[in-house]
Coordinates of C-alpha atoms in Angstrom, one line a residue:
M483 CA 1.2 22.9 -9.1
H484 CA 3.3 25.3 -7.0
Q485 CA 0.5 27.9 -6.9
Q486 CA -2.1 25.3 -6.0
I487 CA -0.1 23.7 -3.3
T488 CA 0.8 27.1 -1.8
A489 CA -2.9 28.0 -1.7
E490 CA -3.9 24.7 -0.1
I491 CA -1.2 24.9 2.5
A492 CA -2.3 28.5 3.4
D493 CA -5.9 27.5 3.7
N494 CA -5.4 24.4 5.9
T495 CA -4.5 25.0 9.6
F496 CA -3.2 21.4 9.9
Y497 CA -0.1 22.4 7.8
R498 CA 0.5 25.7 9.5
D499 CA 0.0 24.4 13.1
N500 CA 2.1 21.3 12.9
F501 CA 5.0 22.1 10.6
A502 CA 7.6 24.7 11.0
N503 CA 8.3 25.8 7.4
D504 CA 7.1 25.6 3.8
G505 CA 9.5 22.7 3.1
Q506 CA 8.0 20.5 5.8
R507 CA 4.5 21.7 4.8
F508 CA 5.1 20.7 1.2
V509 CA 6.1 17.2 2.1
A510 CA 3.2 16.9 4.5
W511 CA 0.8 18.1 1.8
Y512 CA 2.1 15.3 -0.5
L513 CA 1.7 12.6 2.2
H514 CA -1.7 13.8 3.2
R515 CA -3.3 14.8 -0.1
V516 CA -1.5 12.5 -2.6
L517 CA -0.6 9.4 -0.6
Q518 CA -3.7 10.0 1.5
L519 CA -2.2 9.3 4.9
D520 CA -4.3 10.6 7.8
V521 CA -3.1 13.5 9.9
H522 CA -1.6 11.2 12.5
A523 CA 0.4 9.1 10.0
T524 CA 1.5 12.3 8.2
K525 CA 2.9 13.8 11.3
A526 CA 4.6 10.6 12.3
A527 CA 6.3 10.2 8.9
I528 CA 7.9 13.7 8.7
T529 CA 11.6 13.6 9.7
D530 CA 12.7 17.0 8.4
G531 CA 14.5 19.1 10.9
Q532 CA 17.8 19.3 12.7
H533 CA 20.1 16.3 12.0
D534 CA 17.6 14.9 9.5
K535 CA 20.5 13.6 7.3
Q536 CA 18.8 14.7 4.0
I537 CA 15.7 12.6 4.7
D538 CA 12.4 14.6 4.9
A539 CA 10.0 11.7 5.4
I540 CA 9.9 7.9 5.7
V541 CA 6.7 6.0 5.1
V542 CA 6.6 2.3 5.8
E543 CA 3.6 0.8 3.9
D544 CA 2.4 -2.5 5.4
G545 CA -0.2 -4.7 3.9
E546 CA -0.1 -5.5 0.2
D547 CA 2.4 -2.9 -0.8
R548 CA 5.2 -3.8 1.6
R549 CA 7.1 -0.7 0.5
I550 CA 9.3 1.9 2.2
R551 CA 9.2 5.4 0.7
V552 CA 12.2 7.6 1.5
I553 CA 11.3 11.2 0.5
Q554 CA 13.4 14.3 0.0
G555 CA 11.4 17.5 -0.9
K556 CA 12.4 20.7 -2.7
F557 CA 9.6 23.3 -2.7
V558 CA 10.5 25.9 -5.2
K559 CA 8.8 28.1 -7.8
P560 CA 8.5 26.5 -11.2
E561 CA 12.2 26.9 -12.2
P562 CA 15.2 24.7 -13.1
I563 CA 17.0 23.3 -10.2
D564 CA 20.6 21.9 -10.1
A565 CA 21.8 18.6 -8.8
T566 CA 21.9 19.7 -5.1
P567 CA 18.7 17.9 -4.1
L568 CA 19.8 14.8 -6.0
R569 CA 23.1 14.9 -4.1
E570 CA 21.1 15.0 -0.9
V571 CA 19.2 11.9 -2.0
T572 CA 22.4 10.1 -2.8
M573 CA 23.9 11.0 0.6
A574 CA 20.7 9.7 2.3
W575 CA 21.0 6.4 0.3
T576 CA 24.6 6.0 1.2
R577 CA 24.0 6.7 4.9
L578 CA 21.0 4.2 5.0
K579 CA 23.4 1.4 4.1
N580 CA 24.6 1.6 7.7
L581 CA 21.4 2.0 9.7
P582 CA 22.9 1.4 13.2
K583 CA 25.5 4.2 12.7
L584 CA 22.9 6.5 11.2
Q585 CA 20.5 6.0 14.1
L586 CA 23.2 7.2 16.5
E587 CA 23.9 10.3 14.4
C588 CA 20.4 11.5 13.6
S589 CA 17.5 13.2 15.3
G590 CA 15.1 11.3 17.6
R591 CA 12.3 11.4 15.1
L592 CA 14.4 10.1 12.3
A593 CA 15.8 7.4 14.6
E594 CA 12.3 6.1 15.3
R595 CA 11.5 6.0 11.6
L596 CA 14.7 4.2 10.8
E597 CA 13.9 1.6 13.4
A598 CA 10.6 1.0 11.7
M599 CA 12.5 0.8 8.4
R600 CA 15.0 -1.7 9.8
V601 CA 12.3 -4.2 10.7
A602 CA 10.6 -3.7 7.4
L603 CA 13.9 -4.4 5.5
E604 CA 14.3 -7.6 7.5
D605 CA 10.9 -8.6 6.1
D606 CA 12.0 -7.9 2.5
Y607 CA 10.1 -4.7 1.9
E608 CA 11.2 -2.8 -1.2
V609 CA 12.8 0.6 -0.9
H610 CA 11.6 3.5 -3.1
F611 CA 13.4 6.9 -3.0
E612 CA 11.4 9.9 -4.2
L613 CA 12.8 13.3 -5.1
L614 CA 9.7 15.5 -4.6
T615 CA 9.8 19.0 -6.2
T616 CA 7.8 21.6 -7.9
G617 CA 10.8 22.6 -10.0
S618 CA 12.4 20.9 -13.0
L619 CA 15.9 19.4 -13.3
T620 CA 18.4 21.1 -15.5
P621 CA 19.8 19.0 -18.3
A622 CA 23.0 18.3 -16.4
A623 CA 21.0 17.4 -13.3
A624 CA 18.7 15.1 -15.3
T625 CA 21.8 13.3 -16.6
D626 CA 23.1 12.9 -13.0
F627 CA 19.6 11.7 -12.0
D628 CA 19.7 8.9 -14.5
A629 CA 23.2 7.8 -13.4
C630 CA 22.1 7.9 -9.8
K631 CA 19.0 5.9 -10.5
A632 CA 20.9 3.2 -12.3
A633 CA 23.5 3.0 -9.5
M634 CA 20.9 2.7 -6.8
N635 CA 19.1 0.0 -8.7
D636 CA 22.2 -2.0 -9.5
D637 CA 23.7 -1.9 -6.0
A638 CA 23.9 -5.5 -4.7
D639 CA 23.9 -4.6 -1.0
F640 CA 21.1 -2.0 -0.9
S641 CA 19.1 -1.9 -4.1
A642 CA 16.4 0.8 -4.3
S643 CA 14.4 2.6 -7.0
L644 CA 14.5 6.4 -7.5
T645 CA 11.6 8.4 -8.9
L646 CA 11.5 12.1 -9.7
V647 CA 8.1 13.3 -8.5
D648 CA 7.9 16.7 -10.3
S649 CA 5.0 18.9 -11.0
A650 CA 3.8 16.8 -13.9
L651 CA 3.8 13.5 -11.9
L652 CA 2.4 15.3 -8.9
E653 CA -0.6 16.4 -11.0
T654 CA -1.1 12.8 -12.2
R655 CA -0.9 11.3 -8.7
L656 CA -3.2 14.0 -7.2
S657 CA -5.7 13.4 -10.0
E658 CA -5.6 9.6 -9.2
A659 CA -6.1 10.4 -5.5
E660 CA -9.1 12.6 -6.3
Q661 CA -10.2 10.2 -9.0
R662 CA -10.3 13.0 -11.6
D663 CA -9.7 12.5 -15.3
L664 CA -6.5 14.0 -16.7
P665 CA -6.2 15.8 -20.0
E666 CA -6.3 13.4 -22.9
L667 CA -3.2 12.4 -24.8
S668 CA -3.0 12.3 -28.5
C669 CA -0.1 11.3 -30.7
E670 CA 1.0 9.8 -34.0
I671 CA 2.7 6.4 -34.1
E672 CA 4.9 5.2 -37.0
L673 CA 3.9 1.7 -38.2
D674 CA 5.5 -0.8 -40.6
P675 CA 2.8 -1.7 -43.1
E676 CA 3.8 -5.4 -43.2
R677 CA 3.9 -5.7 -39.4
F678 CA 0.4 -4.9 -38.3
L679 CA -3.1 -6.3 -38.6
M680 CA -6.3 -4.3 -38.5
S681 CA -9.7 -5.9 -37.8
T682 CA -13.0 -5.6 -35.9
E683 CA -14.2 -7.6 -32.9
T684 CA -17.7 -7.1 -31.5
N685 CA -17.9 -3.7 -33.3
V686 CA -14.6 -2.6 -31.7
R687 CA -11.9 -1.6 -34.2
V688 CA -8.6 -3.3 -33.3
I689 CA -5.0 -2.9 -34.5
L690 CA -2.3 -5.5 -33.6
A691 CA 1.1 -4.1 -34.3
M692 CA 4.7 -5.1 -33.8
L693 CA 6.6 -1.9 -32.8
P694 CA 10.3 -1.6 -32.4
I695 CA 11.2 -1.0 -28.8
E696 CA 12.9 2.3 -29.5
R697 CA 9.6 3.7 -30.9
C698 CA 8.0 3.2 -27.5
L699 CA 10.3 6.1 -26.2
K700 CA 8.3 8.5 -28.4
L701 CA 5.0 7.8 -26.7
P702 CA 3.8 10.8 -24.6
G703 CA 3.1 10.6 -20.9
I704 CA 5.5 7.8 -19.8
A705 CA 7.7 10.0 -17.5
D706 CA 4.8 11.8 -15.8
G707 CA 2.5 8.8 -15.7
K708 CA -0.3 10.4 -17.7
L709 CA -0.2 7.6 -20.2
F710 CA -1.2 5.1 -17.5
R711 CA -4.0 7.2 -15.9
R712 CA -6.5 4.3 -16.5
N713 CA -4.1 1.6 -15.4
V714 CA -4.9 -0.2 -12.2
R715 CA -1.5 0.9 -10.8
Q716 CA 1.5 3.0 -11.6
S717 CA 5.2 2.0 -12.0
L718 CA 6.7 0.0 -9.3
G719 CA 10.2 1.2 -10.0
L720 CA 13.3 -0.7 -11.2
S721 CA 13.9 -2.4 -7.8
N722 CA 10.9 -4.6 -8.4
K723 CA 12.0 -8.1 -9.3
V724 CA 9.9 -8.4 -12.5
N725 CA 11.1 -5.0 -13.7
K726 CA 14.7 -5.9 -13.0
E727 CA 14.3 -8.9 -15.2
L728 CA 12.8 -6.8 -18.0
R729 CA 15.6 -4.3 -17.7
N730 CA 18.2 -7.0 -17.9
T731 CA 16.6 -8.5 -21.0
L732 CA 16.4 -5.0 -22.7
A733 CA 20.0 -4.3 -22.0
S734 CA 21.3 -7.7 -23.2
S735 CA 22.5 -7.9 -26.8
E736 CA 21.7 -11.7 -26.8
K737 CA 18.2 -11.4 -25.2
A738 CA 16.8 -8.1 -26.5
P739 CA 16.1 -9.3 -30.1
Y740 CA 13.8 -12.0 -28.7
F741 CA 11.9 -9.6 -26.4
F742 CA 8.8 -10.0 -28.5
F743 CA 8.6 -13.7 -27.6
F744 CA 9.3 -13.2 -23.9
H745 CA 6.7 -10.5 -23.4
N746 CA 2.8 -10.7 -23.4
G747 CA 2.4 -7.3 -25.1
I748 CA 0.9 -3.9 -24.3
T749 CA -2.8 -3.0 -24.3
A750 CA -3.7 0.6 -25.2
L751 CA -7.1 2.1 -25.4
C752 CA -8.2 5.2 -27.4
K753 CA -11.4 7.0 -28.2
R754 CA -10.5 7.0 -31.9
F755 CA -7.7 6.2 -34.3
T756 CA -7.0 7.1 -37.9
L757 CA -4.7 5.2 -40.2
S758 CA -3.0 7.2 -42.9
S759 CA -3.5 6.3 -46.6
D760 CA 0.0 4.8 -46.9
R761 CA -0.6 2.7 -43.8
R762 CA 2.6 4.1 -42.2
H763 CA 1.1 6.4 -39.5
L764 CA -1.5 5.8 -36.9
K765 CA -3.1 8.9 -35.3
V766 CA -4.6 8.1 -31.9
D767 CA -6.8 10.4 -29.7
A768 CA -7.2 9.9 -25.9
L769 CA -4.5 7.3 -25.7
S770 CA -4.1 5.4 -22.5
V771 CA -2.1 2.2 -21.7
V772 CA -4.1 -0.1 -19.4
N773 CA -1.7 -3.0 -19.4
G774 CA 2.0 -2.5 -19.8
C775 CA 2.8 0.3 -17.4
Q776 CA 5.7 -1.6 -15.8
S777 CA 7.1 -2.6 -19.2
L778 CA 7.0 0.9 -20.7
S779 CA 8.3 2.5 -17.6
T780 CA 11.2 0.1 -17.6
I781 CA 11.8 0.6 -21.3
Y782 CA 11.9 4.4 -20.6
A783 CA 14.3 3.9 -17.7
T784 CA 16.6 1.8 -19.9
S785 CA 16.3 4.3 -22.8
G786 CA 20.1 5.0 -22.9
K787 CA 20.7 1.4 -24.0
V788 CA 17.4 1.0 -26.0
A789 CA 18.0 4.1 -28.1
Q790 CA 21.8 3.5 -28.5
K791 CA 22.8 3.1 -32.2
G792 CA 24.0 -0.4 -32.8
G793 CA 22.6 -1.4 -29.3
P794 CA 20.3 -4.3 -28.6
Q795 CA 17.1 -4.2 -30.7
G796 CA 13.8 -5.9 -30.3
S797 CA 10.0 -5.5 -30.8
V798 CA 6.9 -5.5 -28.6
L799 CA 3.3 -6.4 -29.5
F800 CA 0.9 -3.5 -29.2
R801 CA -2.9 -3.9 -29.1
F802 CA -4.8 -0.7 -29.9
Y803 CA -8.5 -0.8 -29.1
E804 CA -10.8 2.0 -30.3
I805 CA -13.2 2.2 -27.3
P806 CA -15.0 5.4 -26.5
Q807 CA -17.1 3.8 -23.7
H808 CA -15.5 4.5 -20.4
D809 CA -17.1 1.5 -18.5
L810 CA -15.8 -1.0 -21.1
G811 CA -12.4 0.6 -20.9
D812 CA -12.3 0.2 -17.1
A813 CA -13.3 -3.5 -17.5
I814 CA -10.5 -4.1 -19.9
S815 CA -8.0 -2.4 -17.6
I816 CA -9.0 -4.7 -14.7
N817 CA -9.2 -7.9 -16.7
T818 CA -5.9 -7.5 -18.6
N819 CA -3.8 -6.9 -15.5
S820 CA -3.1 -10.5 -14.6
Q821 CA 0.7 -10.4 -15.0
S822 CA 1.5 -9.3 -11.5
A823 CA 2.9 -11.8 -9.0
V824 CA 0.1 -13.9 -7.6
K825 CA -0.4 -13.2 -3.9
P826 CA -1.0 -16.1 -1.4
R827 CA -4.5 -14.8 -0.8
D828 CA -5.3 -15.1 -4.5
L829 CA -4.1 -18.7 -4.6
R830 CA -6.3 -19.5 -1.6
S831 CA -9.5 -17.8 -2.8
N832 CA -11.1 -20.9 -4.1
D833 CA -9.7 -23.8 -2.1
K834 CA -11.8 -26.1 0.1
Y835 CA -11.1 -24.3 3.4
M836 CA -12.2 -20.9 2.0
R837 CA -15.2 -22.4 0.4
S838 CA -16.2 -24.2 3.6
I839 CA -16.1 -21.0 5.6
K840 CA -18.0 -19.1 3.0
R841 CA -20.8 -21.7 2.9
R842 CA -20.9 -21.9 6.7
Y843 CA -21.1 -18.2 7.3
E844 CA -23.6 -17.3 4.6
S845 CA -25.9 -20.2 5.6
G846 CA -25.6 -19.3 9.3
V847 CA -25.9 -15.5 9.2
S848 CA -29.0 -13.9 7.6
G849 CA -27.8 -11.1 5.2
G850 CA -24.2 -12.2 5.6
Y851 CA -21.7 -12.5 2.8
F852 CA -18.1 -13.8 2.8
L853 CA -15.9 -12.2 0.1
T854 CA -13.2 -14.7 -0.9
K855 CA -11.6 -12.9 -3.9
R856 CA -9.6 -9.7 -4.0
G857 CA -11.8 -6.9 -5.6
E858 CA -15.0 -8.9 -5.2
E859 CA -18.0 -6.7 -4.7
R860 CA -20.8 -7.2 -2.1
P861 CA -24.2 -8.2 -3.7
P862 CA -26.7 -5.3 -3.2
D863 CA -29.1 -7.5 -1.2
K864 CA -26.5 -8.2 1.5
D865 CA -26.0 -6.3 4.7
P866 CA -22.7 -4.3 4.6
A867 CA -22.3 -4.6 8.4
K868 CA -22.4 -8.4 8.0
C869 CA -20.1 -8.7 5.0
V870 CA -16.7 -10.2 5.9
D871 CA -13.6 -10.0 3.6
A872 CA -11.2 -12.9 3.7
T873 CA -8.2 -10.8 4.6
E874 CA -10.1 -9.0 7.4
Y875 CA -11.3 -12.4 8.6
A876 CA -7.7 -13.7 8.9
R877 CA -6.6 -10.5 10.7
M878 CA -9.5 -10.7 13.2
V879 CA -9.0 -14.4 13.9
V880 CA -5.2 -14.1 14.4
S881 CA -5.9 -11.2 16.8
W882 CA -8.7 -12.8 18.8
Q883 CA -8.4 -16.6 18.5
C884 CA -4.6 -16.7 18.3
Q885 CA -4.1 -13.7 20.5
R886 CA -1.4 -12.4 18.1
P887 CA -2.5 -9.0 16.8
N888 CA 1.1 -8.3 16.1
L889 CA 0.8 -10.7 13.1
A890 CA -2.3 -9.0 11.6
S891 CA -0.3 -6.7 9.3
N892 CA 1.5 -9.5 7.6
E893 CA -0.9 -10.7 4.9
K894 CA 1.7 -13.0 3.3
R895 CA 2.1 -15.1 6.5
L896 CA -1.6 -15.1 7.2
F897 CA -2.4 -16.8 3.9
D898 CA 0.8 -18.9 3.9
E899 CA 2.2 -20.5 7.1
H900 CA -0.9 -19.7 9.3
Y901 CA -3.6 -20.4 6.7
K902 CA -4.8 -23.8 7.9
T903 CA -4.8 -22.5 11.5
L904 CA -6.9 -19.5 10.7
F905 CA -9.3 -21.0 8.2
H906 CA -10.1 -24.3 9.9
S907 CA -13.7 -25.1 10.7
D908 CA -13.9 -24.6 14.5
L909 CA -15.2 -21.0 14.4
D910 CA -19.0 -20.9 14.2
P911 CA -20.8 -18.3 12.0
Q912 CA -22.1 -16.2 14.9
S913 CA -18.5 -15.8 16.2
I914 CA -17.4 -14.7 12.8
L915 CA -20.2 -12.2 12.8
A916 CA -19.3 -11.0 16.3
L917 CA -15.7 -10.3 15.3
R918 CA -17.0 -8.3 12.3
L919 CA -19.4 -6.3 14.5
W920 CA -16.6 -5.5 17.0
L921 CA -14.3 -4.3 14.2
G922 CA -17.2 -2.2 12.8
E923 CA -17.6 -0.6 16.3
I924 CA -13.8 0.1 16.3
D925 CA -14.1 1.8 13.0
K926 CA -17.2 3.7 14.0
N927 CA -15.6 5.0 17.2
W928 CA -12.1 5.5 15.8
A929 CA -12.2 9.3 15.6
Q930 CA -13.4 9.7 19.2
L931 CA -10.8 7.2 20.7
D932 CA -8.1 9.2 22.4
I933 CA -5.3 6.8 21.4
N934 CA -1.7 7.9 21.6
E935 CA -1.0 9.7 18.4
A936 CA 2.0 7.5 17.5
V937 CA -0.2 4.4 17.6
K938 CA -3.1 6.1 15.9
A939 CA -0.7 6.8 13.0
V940 CA -0.6 3.1 12.4
R941 CA -4.3 2.5 12.1
G942 CA -4.0 -0.7 10.1
A943 CA -2.2 -2.4 13.0
A944 CA -3.9 -0.5 15.9
R945 CA -7.4 -1.6 15.0
F946 CA -6.5 -5.3 15.6
H947 CA -4.7 -4.5 18.8
L948 CA -7.9 -2.9 20.0
L949 CA -9.8 -6.1 19.0
F950 CA -7.3 -8.2 20.9
V951 CA -7.6 -6.0 24.0
V952 CA -11.4 -6.4 24.0
S953 CA -10.9 -10.2 24.2
Q954 CA -8.5 -9.6 27.1
L955 CA -11.0 -7.4 29.0
V956 CA -13.6 -10.2 28.6
A957 CA -11.1 -12.9 29.7
H958 CA -10.0 -10.9 32.8
A959 CA -13.6 -9.9 33.7
S960 CA -14.6 -13.6 33.5
K961 CA -11.5 -14.7 35.5
Q962 CA -10.2 -16.8 32.6
A963 CA -7.1 -14.8 31.9
D964 CA -5.2 -17.7 30.3
K965 CA -8.0 -18.5 27.8
V966 CA -9.8 -17.0 24.9
P967 CA -13.6 -16.1 24.9
L968 CA -15.8 -17.4 22.1
P969 CA -16.5 -14.3 20.1
A970 CA -20.2 -15.1 19.9
S971 CA -20.4 -15.0 23.7
T972 CA -19.5 -11.3 23.7
M973 CA -22.5 -10.1 21.6
G974 CA -24.2 -8.7 24.7
A975 CA -21.2 -6.4 25.3
L976 CA -21.6 -4.8 21.9
Q977 CA -24.4 -2.5 23.3
F978 CA -21.7 -1.0 25.5
A979 CA -19.1 -0.8 22.7
P980 CA -18.1 2.9 23.2
M981 CA -17.4 2.3 26.9
V982 CA -15.6 -1.0 26.3
L983 CA -13.4 0.6 23.6
A984 CA -12.6 3.5 25.8
Q985 CA -11.1 1.1 28.3
A986 CA -9.3 -0.8 25.5
K987 CA -7.7 2.4 24.2
E988 CA -6.6 3.2 27.7
C989 CA -5.0 -0.2 27.9
I990 CA -3.0 0.4 24.8
N991 CA -1.9 3.9 25.9
Q992 CA -0.6 2.6 29.2
A993 CA 1.1 -0.4 27.7
L994 CA 2.8 1.9 25.1
Q995 CA 4.0 4.2 27.9
Q996 CA 5.5 1.3 29.8
A997 CA 7.3 0.2 26.6
V998 CA 8.6 3.7 26.0
T999 CA 9.9 3.9 29.5
Q1000 CA 11.6 0.5 29.3
A1001 CA 13.3 1.5 26.0
A1002 CA 14.5 4.8 27.4
T1003 CA 15.9 3.0 30.5
A1004 CA 17.8 0.5 28.2
N1005 CA 18.9 3.4 26.0
K1006 CA 17.3 1.9 22.9
V1007 CA 15.5 3.5 20.0
F1008 CA 11.7 3.0 20.3
S1009 CA 9.4 2.6 17.3
P1010 CA 5.7 2.4 18.0
Q1011 CA 5.2 0.8 14.6
N1012 CA 7.7 -2.0 15.4
W1013 CA 6.2 -2.3 18.9
L1014 CA 2.8 -3.1 17.4
K1015 CA 4.4 -5.8 15.3
G1016 CA 6.2 -7.5 18.2
K1017 CA 5.2 -9.9 20.9
S1018 CA 6.2 -7.4 23.6
A1019 CA 3.1 -5.3 22.8
V1020 CA 0.9 -8.4 23.3
S1021 CA 2.3 -9.1 26.8
D1022 CA 2.3 -5.4 27.8
E1023 CA -1.4 -5.1 26.8
Q1024 CA -2.3 -8.4 28.6
L1025 CA -0.8 -7.1 31.9
V1026 CA -2.5 -3.7 31.7
A1027 CA -5.9 -5.3 30.7
G1028 CA -5.9 -7.2 34.0
T1029 CA -5.1 -4.1 36.0
I1030 CA -7.9 -2.1 34.3
V1031 CA -10.5 -4.7 35.0
N1032 CA -9.5 -4.8 38.7
V1033 CA -9.7 -1.0 38.8
L1034 CA -13.2 -1.0 37.3
R1035 CA -14.3 -3.6 39.8
G1036 CA -13.0 -1.5 42.6
V1037 CA -14.7 1.7 41.3
G1038 CA -18.0 -0.1 40.8
G1039 CA -21.2 2.0 40.6
P1040 CA -24.4 1.7 38.7
A1041 CA -22.9 3.0 35.4
L1042 CA -20.2 0.4 35.3
A1043 CA -22.1 -2.6 36.7
P1044 CA -23.9 -3.5 33.5
V1045 CA -20.7 -3.1 31.5
L1046 CA -18.8 -5.4 33.7
A1047 CA -21.7 -7.9 33.7
S1048 CA -21.7 -7.9 29.8
L1049 CA -18.0 -8.6 29.8
T1050 CA -18.4 -11.6 32.1
V1051 CA -19.2 -14.8 30.2
P1052 CA -19.5 -18.4 31.5
A1053 CA -16.3 -20.5 31.8
D1054 CA -17.6 -23.0 29.2
K1055 CA -17.5 -20.3 26.6
F1056 CA -13.7 -20.2 26.7
S1057 CA -11.0 -22.3 25.0
F1058 CA -7.2 -22.2 24.7
R1059 CA -5.8 -20.0 22.0
W1060 CA -5.0 -21.3 18.6
S1061 CA -1.3 -21.5 17.9
A1062 CA 0.3 -19.1 15.5
E1063 CA 4.0 -18.2 16.1

């Protein structure tokens, strides 16, 4: 991996032009290529430099993940490294326990990232530390790593997971990002003849086996993630609530023997398997676990107690399916992963409010389709530009009808406390379509919009602030600043979308600059990501929108006249905003 990364860094001017040394470029490569952040988000996340306090990058992942990644990189040739980088991670973890003190001591860039992290922690985001390296830990350092990982996970005040992202795991994650197949894993598994059943179902050979937990440690590909290459997601770390419960059960002398009864089992696919004549050994080719990643990763992380002689013992149910067909394997992977915590959106996907909006929209918009379930695919006969996802719908409505784009990133609240407000029946199908078309124009023009880079780095939030500002430009142009325009009434302005969005981005840029100035005057740390999540951004943008409309009126001219006319809609097309606080 070191050679490949070095070559990619050398070939891409983005890394050379924006980062001062190979250490920064390595972390930036990981953020951009593996985590797939865009160039703006990558630059914003890097904190490496003077007074970085052993933190090279902080990534706050909003949306479904609700995760904070704290990254420390060590870019070296493939060689053993001692515990020095690990000590840096430990020091960073210790310092992060006192965020206010650390913000005063660190660099400005890190202080801004810490402010974003502070707000995320208040909203119960999980913290994941990653030691990123192209080297390998010495045996002594590996022992220290396990001890540090356990200490961070068990800390009552600031619990966090710790992952070693070495060359092997880097290869796995990069392959996932590129959607490439990894080398196949083969192994031999010891079976107890009286504790397994072999059968056939729909021409698929199946083995159901009770395996002692300690034998799971012998499976290849757990540490580097290769065993889970066809799973729908990788390990969530030990700080995850479910994985903590698994770990406590495995480590308990009272509970571990009953693990088989507490656990739903592990599903593994292979292209072929061969059972020995004495029925004691199972040879499997192209092995991949598609359901059980969290369990096996937690068993591996608890290996010290699992493998301990005389320690807690238990068994786990393994389902081995001999399936050479890739498409059937993918379907099994998706359909067997139902143990994760059910999200509020999933619970709402089939209730009467959701069904009502779906019926209303699809009957009122030709070619339109409303996707209510996560992962649902658009029918091929429907127009992609008119297809509305339930989550996008909630974000659009809270930004336009409720005038609260700062809430658009919090999916949990949208489908929980704000659900009945956002999904009630007052919004007509053409208005839903108008919101979808405006968001489509924002996405289409995104690359050309000269938005402040700090805001552009948070695209997920910035898109909905742009949508909100469009509604504000219409309201001010129509002299209805205290009300909200019916989205359907703005259809005519869509033909001037590039010009309207150019003014919207200027509104955000000016509002941001005002907020930065106010924070500097008050001697406060300013975080653009937090600003977009707060009400102050909404009020700042409202004020600037009115100013911009007045300036446009004053400038006038034949080029602007039709744009202003399209933004001006009748007073009876306005209503008061929907409440969402």
